[in-house]
CSV table of C-alpha atoms in Angstrom, one decimal:
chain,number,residue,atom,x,y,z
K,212,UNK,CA,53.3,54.9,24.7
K,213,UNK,CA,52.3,51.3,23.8
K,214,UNK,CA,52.7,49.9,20.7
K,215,UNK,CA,50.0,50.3,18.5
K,216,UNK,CA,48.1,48.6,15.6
K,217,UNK,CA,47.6,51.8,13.8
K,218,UNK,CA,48.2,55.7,14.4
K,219,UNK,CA,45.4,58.2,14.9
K,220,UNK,CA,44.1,61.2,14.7
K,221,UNK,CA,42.4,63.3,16.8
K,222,UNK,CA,40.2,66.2,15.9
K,223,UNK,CA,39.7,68.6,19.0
K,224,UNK,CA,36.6,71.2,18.3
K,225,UNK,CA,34.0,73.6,20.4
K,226,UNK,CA,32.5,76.7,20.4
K,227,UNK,CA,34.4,80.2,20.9
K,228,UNK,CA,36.0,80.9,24.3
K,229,UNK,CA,35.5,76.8,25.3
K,230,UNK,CA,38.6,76.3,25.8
K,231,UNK,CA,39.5,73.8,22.7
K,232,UNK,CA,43.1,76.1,22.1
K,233,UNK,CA,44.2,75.7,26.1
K,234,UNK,CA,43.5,72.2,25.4
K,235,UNK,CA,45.1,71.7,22.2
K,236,UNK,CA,48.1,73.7,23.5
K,237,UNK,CA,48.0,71.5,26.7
K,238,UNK,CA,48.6,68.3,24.3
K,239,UNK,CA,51.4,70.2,22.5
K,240,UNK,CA,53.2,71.0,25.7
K,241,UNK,CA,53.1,67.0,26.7
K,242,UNK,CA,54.9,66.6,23.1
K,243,UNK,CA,52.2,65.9,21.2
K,244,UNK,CA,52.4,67.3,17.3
K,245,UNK,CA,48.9,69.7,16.7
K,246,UNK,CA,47.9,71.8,14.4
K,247,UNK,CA,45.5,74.5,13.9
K,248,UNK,CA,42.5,75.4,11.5
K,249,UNK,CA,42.3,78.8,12.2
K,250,UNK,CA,46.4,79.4,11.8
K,251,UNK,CA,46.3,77.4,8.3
K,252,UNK,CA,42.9,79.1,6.9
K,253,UNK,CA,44.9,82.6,7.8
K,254,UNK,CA,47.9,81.5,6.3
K,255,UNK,CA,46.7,79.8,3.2
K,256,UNK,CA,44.1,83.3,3.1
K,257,UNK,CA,47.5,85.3,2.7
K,258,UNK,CA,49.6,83.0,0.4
K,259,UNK,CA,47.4,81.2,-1.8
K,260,UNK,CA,46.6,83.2,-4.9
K,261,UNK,CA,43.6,81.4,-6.0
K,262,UNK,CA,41.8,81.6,-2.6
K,263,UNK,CA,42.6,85.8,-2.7
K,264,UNK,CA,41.4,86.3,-6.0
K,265,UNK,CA,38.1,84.6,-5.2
K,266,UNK,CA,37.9,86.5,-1.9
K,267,UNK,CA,38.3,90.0,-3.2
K,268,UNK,CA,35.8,88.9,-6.1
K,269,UNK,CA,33.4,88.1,-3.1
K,270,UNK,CA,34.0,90.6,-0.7
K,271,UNK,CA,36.0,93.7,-1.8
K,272,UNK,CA,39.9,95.0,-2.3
K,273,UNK,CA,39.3,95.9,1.1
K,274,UNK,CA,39.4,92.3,2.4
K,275,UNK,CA,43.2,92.8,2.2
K,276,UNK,CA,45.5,95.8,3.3
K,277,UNK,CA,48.9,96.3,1.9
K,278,UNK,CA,49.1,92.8,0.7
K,279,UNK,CA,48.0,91.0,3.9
K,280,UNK,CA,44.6,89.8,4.9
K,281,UNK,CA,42.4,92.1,6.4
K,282,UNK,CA,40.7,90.5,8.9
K,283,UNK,CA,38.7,93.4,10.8
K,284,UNK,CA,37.2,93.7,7.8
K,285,UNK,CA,36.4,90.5,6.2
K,286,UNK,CA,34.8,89.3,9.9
K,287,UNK,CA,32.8,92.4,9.6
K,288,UNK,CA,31.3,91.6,6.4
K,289,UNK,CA,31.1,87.0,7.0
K,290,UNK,CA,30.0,86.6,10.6
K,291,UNK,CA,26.8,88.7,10.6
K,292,UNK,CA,25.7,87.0,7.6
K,293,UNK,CA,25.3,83.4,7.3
K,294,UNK,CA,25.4,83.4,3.8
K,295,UNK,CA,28.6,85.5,3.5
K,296,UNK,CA,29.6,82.5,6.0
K,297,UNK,CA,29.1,80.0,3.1
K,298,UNK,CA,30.4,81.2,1.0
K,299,UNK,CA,34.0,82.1,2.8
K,300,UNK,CA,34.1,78.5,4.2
K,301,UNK,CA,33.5,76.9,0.0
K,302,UNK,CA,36.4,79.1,-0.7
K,303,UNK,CA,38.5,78.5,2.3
K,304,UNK,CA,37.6,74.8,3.8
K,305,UNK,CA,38.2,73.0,0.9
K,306,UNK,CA,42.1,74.1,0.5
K,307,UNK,CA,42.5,73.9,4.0
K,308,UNK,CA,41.0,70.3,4.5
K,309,UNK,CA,43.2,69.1,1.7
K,310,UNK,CA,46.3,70.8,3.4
K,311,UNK,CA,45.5,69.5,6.9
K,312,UNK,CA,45.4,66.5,5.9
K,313,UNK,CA,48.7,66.3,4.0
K,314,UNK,CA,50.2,68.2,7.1
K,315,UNK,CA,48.9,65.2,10.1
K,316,UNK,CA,50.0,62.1,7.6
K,317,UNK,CA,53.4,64.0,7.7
K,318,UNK,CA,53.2,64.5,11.2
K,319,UNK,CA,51.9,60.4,11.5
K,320,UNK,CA,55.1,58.9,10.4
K,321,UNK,CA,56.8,60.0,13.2
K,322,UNK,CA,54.6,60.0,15.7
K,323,UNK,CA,51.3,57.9,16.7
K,324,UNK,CA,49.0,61.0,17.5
K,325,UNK,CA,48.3,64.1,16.2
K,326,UNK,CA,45.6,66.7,17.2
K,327,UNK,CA,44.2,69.3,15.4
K,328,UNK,CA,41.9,72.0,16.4
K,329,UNK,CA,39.0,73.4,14.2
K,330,UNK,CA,35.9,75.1,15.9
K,331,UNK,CA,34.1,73.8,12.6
K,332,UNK,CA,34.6,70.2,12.4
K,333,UNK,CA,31.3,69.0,11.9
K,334,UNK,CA,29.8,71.9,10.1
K,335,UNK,CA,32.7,71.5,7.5
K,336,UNK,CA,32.4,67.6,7.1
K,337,UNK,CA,35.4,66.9,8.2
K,338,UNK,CA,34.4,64.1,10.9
K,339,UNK,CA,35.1,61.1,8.9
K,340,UNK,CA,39.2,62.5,8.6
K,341,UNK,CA,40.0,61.6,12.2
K,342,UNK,CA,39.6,58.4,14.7
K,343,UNK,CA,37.8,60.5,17.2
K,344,UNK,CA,36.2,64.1,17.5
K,345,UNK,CA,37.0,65.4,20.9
K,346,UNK,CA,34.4,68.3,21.9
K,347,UNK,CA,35.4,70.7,24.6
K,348,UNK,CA,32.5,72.4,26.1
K,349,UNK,CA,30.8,74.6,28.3
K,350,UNK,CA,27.1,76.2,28.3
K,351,UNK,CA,26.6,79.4,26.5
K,352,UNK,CA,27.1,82.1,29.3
K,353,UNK,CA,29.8,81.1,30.7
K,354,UNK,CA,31.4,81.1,27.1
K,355,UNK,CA,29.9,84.3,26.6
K,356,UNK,CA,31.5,86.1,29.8
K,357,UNK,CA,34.6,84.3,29.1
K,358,UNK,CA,34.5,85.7,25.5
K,359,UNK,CA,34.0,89.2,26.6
K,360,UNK,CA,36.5,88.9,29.0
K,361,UNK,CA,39.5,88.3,26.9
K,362,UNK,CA,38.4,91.0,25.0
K,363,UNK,CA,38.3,91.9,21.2
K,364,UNK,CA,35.1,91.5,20.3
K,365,UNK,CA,31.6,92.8,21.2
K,366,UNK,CA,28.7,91.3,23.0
K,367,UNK,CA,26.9,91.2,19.7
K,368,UNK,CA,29.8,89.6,17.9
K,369,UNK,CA,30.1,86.5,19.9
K,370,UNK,CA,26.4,85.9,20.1
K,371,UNK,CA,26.4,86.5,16.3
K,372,UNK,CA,29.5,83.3,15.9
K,373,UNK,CA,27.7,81.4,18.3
K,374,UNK,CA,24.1,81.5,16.5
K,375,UNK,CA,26.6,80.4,13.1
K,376,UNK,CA,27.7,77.8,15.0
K,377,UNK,CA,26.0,74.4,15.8
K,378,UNK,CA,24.3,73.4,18.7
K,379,UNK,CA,26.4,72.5,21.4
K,380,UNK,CA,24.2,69.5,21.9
K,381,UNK,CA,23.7,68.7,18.9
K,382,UNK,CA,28.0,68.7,19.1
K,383,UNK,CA,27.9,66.5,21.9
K,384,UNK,CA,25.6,64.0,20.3
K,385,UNK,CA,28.1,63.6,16.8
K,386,UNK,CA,31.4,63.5,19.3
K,387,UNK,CA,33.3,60.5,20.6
K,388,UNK,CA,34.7,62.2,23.8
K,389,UNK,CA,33.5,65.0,25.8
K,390,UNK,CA,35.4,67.2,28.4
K,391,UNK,CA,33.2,69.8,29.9
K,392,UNK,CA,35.3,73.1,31.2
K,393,UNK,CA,32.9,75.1,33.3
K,394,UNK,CA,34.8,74.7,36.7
K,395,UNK,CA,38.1,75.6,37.6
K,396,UNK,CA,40.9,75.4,35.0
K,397,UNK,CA,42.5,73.1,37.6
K,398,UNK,CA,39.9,71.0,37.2
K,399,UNK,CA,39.8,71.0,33.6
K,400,UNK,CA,43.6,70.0,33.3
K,401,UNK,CA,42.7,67.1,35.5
K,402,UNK,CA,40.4,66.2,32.5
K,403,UNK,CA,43.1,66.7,29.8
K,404,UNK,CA,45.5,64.3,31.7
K,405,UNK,CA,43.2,62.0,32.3
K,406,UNK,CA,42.1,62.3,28.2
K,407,UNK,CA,46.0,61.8,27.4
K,408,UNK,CA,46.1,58.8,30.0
K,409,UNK,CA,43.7,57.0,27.8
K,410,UNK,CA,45.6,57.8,24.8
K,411,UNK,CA,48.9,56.5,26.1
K,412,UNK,CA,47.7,53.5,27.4
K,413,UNK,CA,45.2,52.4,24.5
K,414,UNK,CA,42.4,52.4,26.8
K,415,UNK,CA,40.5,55.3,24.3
K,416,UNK,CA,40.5,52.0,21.9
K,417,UNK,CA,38.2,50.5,24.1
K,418,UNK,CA,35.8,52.9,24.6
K,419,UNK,CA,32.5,51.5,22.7
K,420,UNK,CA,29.7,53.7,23.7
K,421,UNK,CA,29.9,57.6,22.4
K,422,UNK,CA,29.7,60.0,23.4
K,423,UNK,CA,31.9,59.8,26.6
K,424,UNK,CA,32.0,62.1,29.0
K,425,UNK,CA,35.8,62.4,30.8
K,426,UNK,CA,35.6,62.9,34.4
């Protein structure tokens, strides 16, 4: 990579089953450090005591079984609810958001990029804590299908995350760089290479105009 005049961070979000973990894994494999919102709100829900205690005030003893997060059940109670929603992410994002970003300036003094992955970027304010928001995206029935696919979850649940979710437009419209994944996945790792050639050879710094589409 070339040198430099300052490290960055990358933020990598979209909707479920768009494809935002294949991509964030695809960085990691090319040796890129990423980390994960979803991992660190599930650890930091198991370990922190302060973020238990205000959970089981909220939500019930049943929101943990023998000790460890129940998850069944506390998804059961938040995501048909969008006020249940607010108040898990006031307990949960604020911790989190402090962690992460102790975790990524760890992670920046050895290494020029880090990504991290949270399907809730902009709807938990956390824009302004990276160089540039990378959406991966796709329209709403092909995630759909490939959400039901994969299994785990019901027709009704992943319309129910998806209507808690923003827009997908209005997600395109806040991000710096776009990669739409509705063809093949060899396609879409064409897009990811090209995403990482940017990054290595500072072109992404002279990108003015947002948001941009990779082809």
């Amino acid at each position: 990579m070339q040198s430099q005049n300052r490290k960055l961070k990358i933020g990598v979000t979209g909707g479920i089953a768009s494809g935002k973990t294949f991509a964030t894994n695809y960085f990691r494999s090319h040796g890129f450090p990423v980390f994960f919102a979803d991992i660190l709100a599930t650890q930091m829900m198991n370990r922190d005591y302060e973020i238990i205690s205000k959970i089981v005030k909220e939500f019930g003893e049943e929101s943990y079984l023998d000790g460890r997060l129940n998850k069944e059940f506390l998804a059961s109670r938040v995501f048909p609810s969008p006020e249940n929603i607010k108040i898990l992410n006031s307990i949960v994002h604020p911790a989190v958001i402090k962690r992460s970003a102790e975790l990524m300036d760890d992670a920046l003094e050895f290494n020029d990029v880090v990504f991290y992955e949270a399907a809730l970027v902009f709807e938990s304010g956390m824009t302004n804590r990276f160089d540039y928001v990378l959406l991966v995206t796709a329209d709403k029935e092909t995630r759909l299908q490939r959400a039901l696919m994969r299994g785990g979850l019901s027709e009704k649940d992943v319309t129910n995350r998806m209507a808690n979710q923003l827009d997908e437009e209005e997600k395109i419209r806040r991000s710096h760089f776009v990669i739409v994944n509705d063809q093949t996945q060899a396609i879409f790792e064409s897009k990811l290479s090209r995403f990482l050639d940017m990054i290595k050879s500072d072109e992404i710094r002279n990108i003015s105009s947002f948001p941009h589409f990779i082809k």
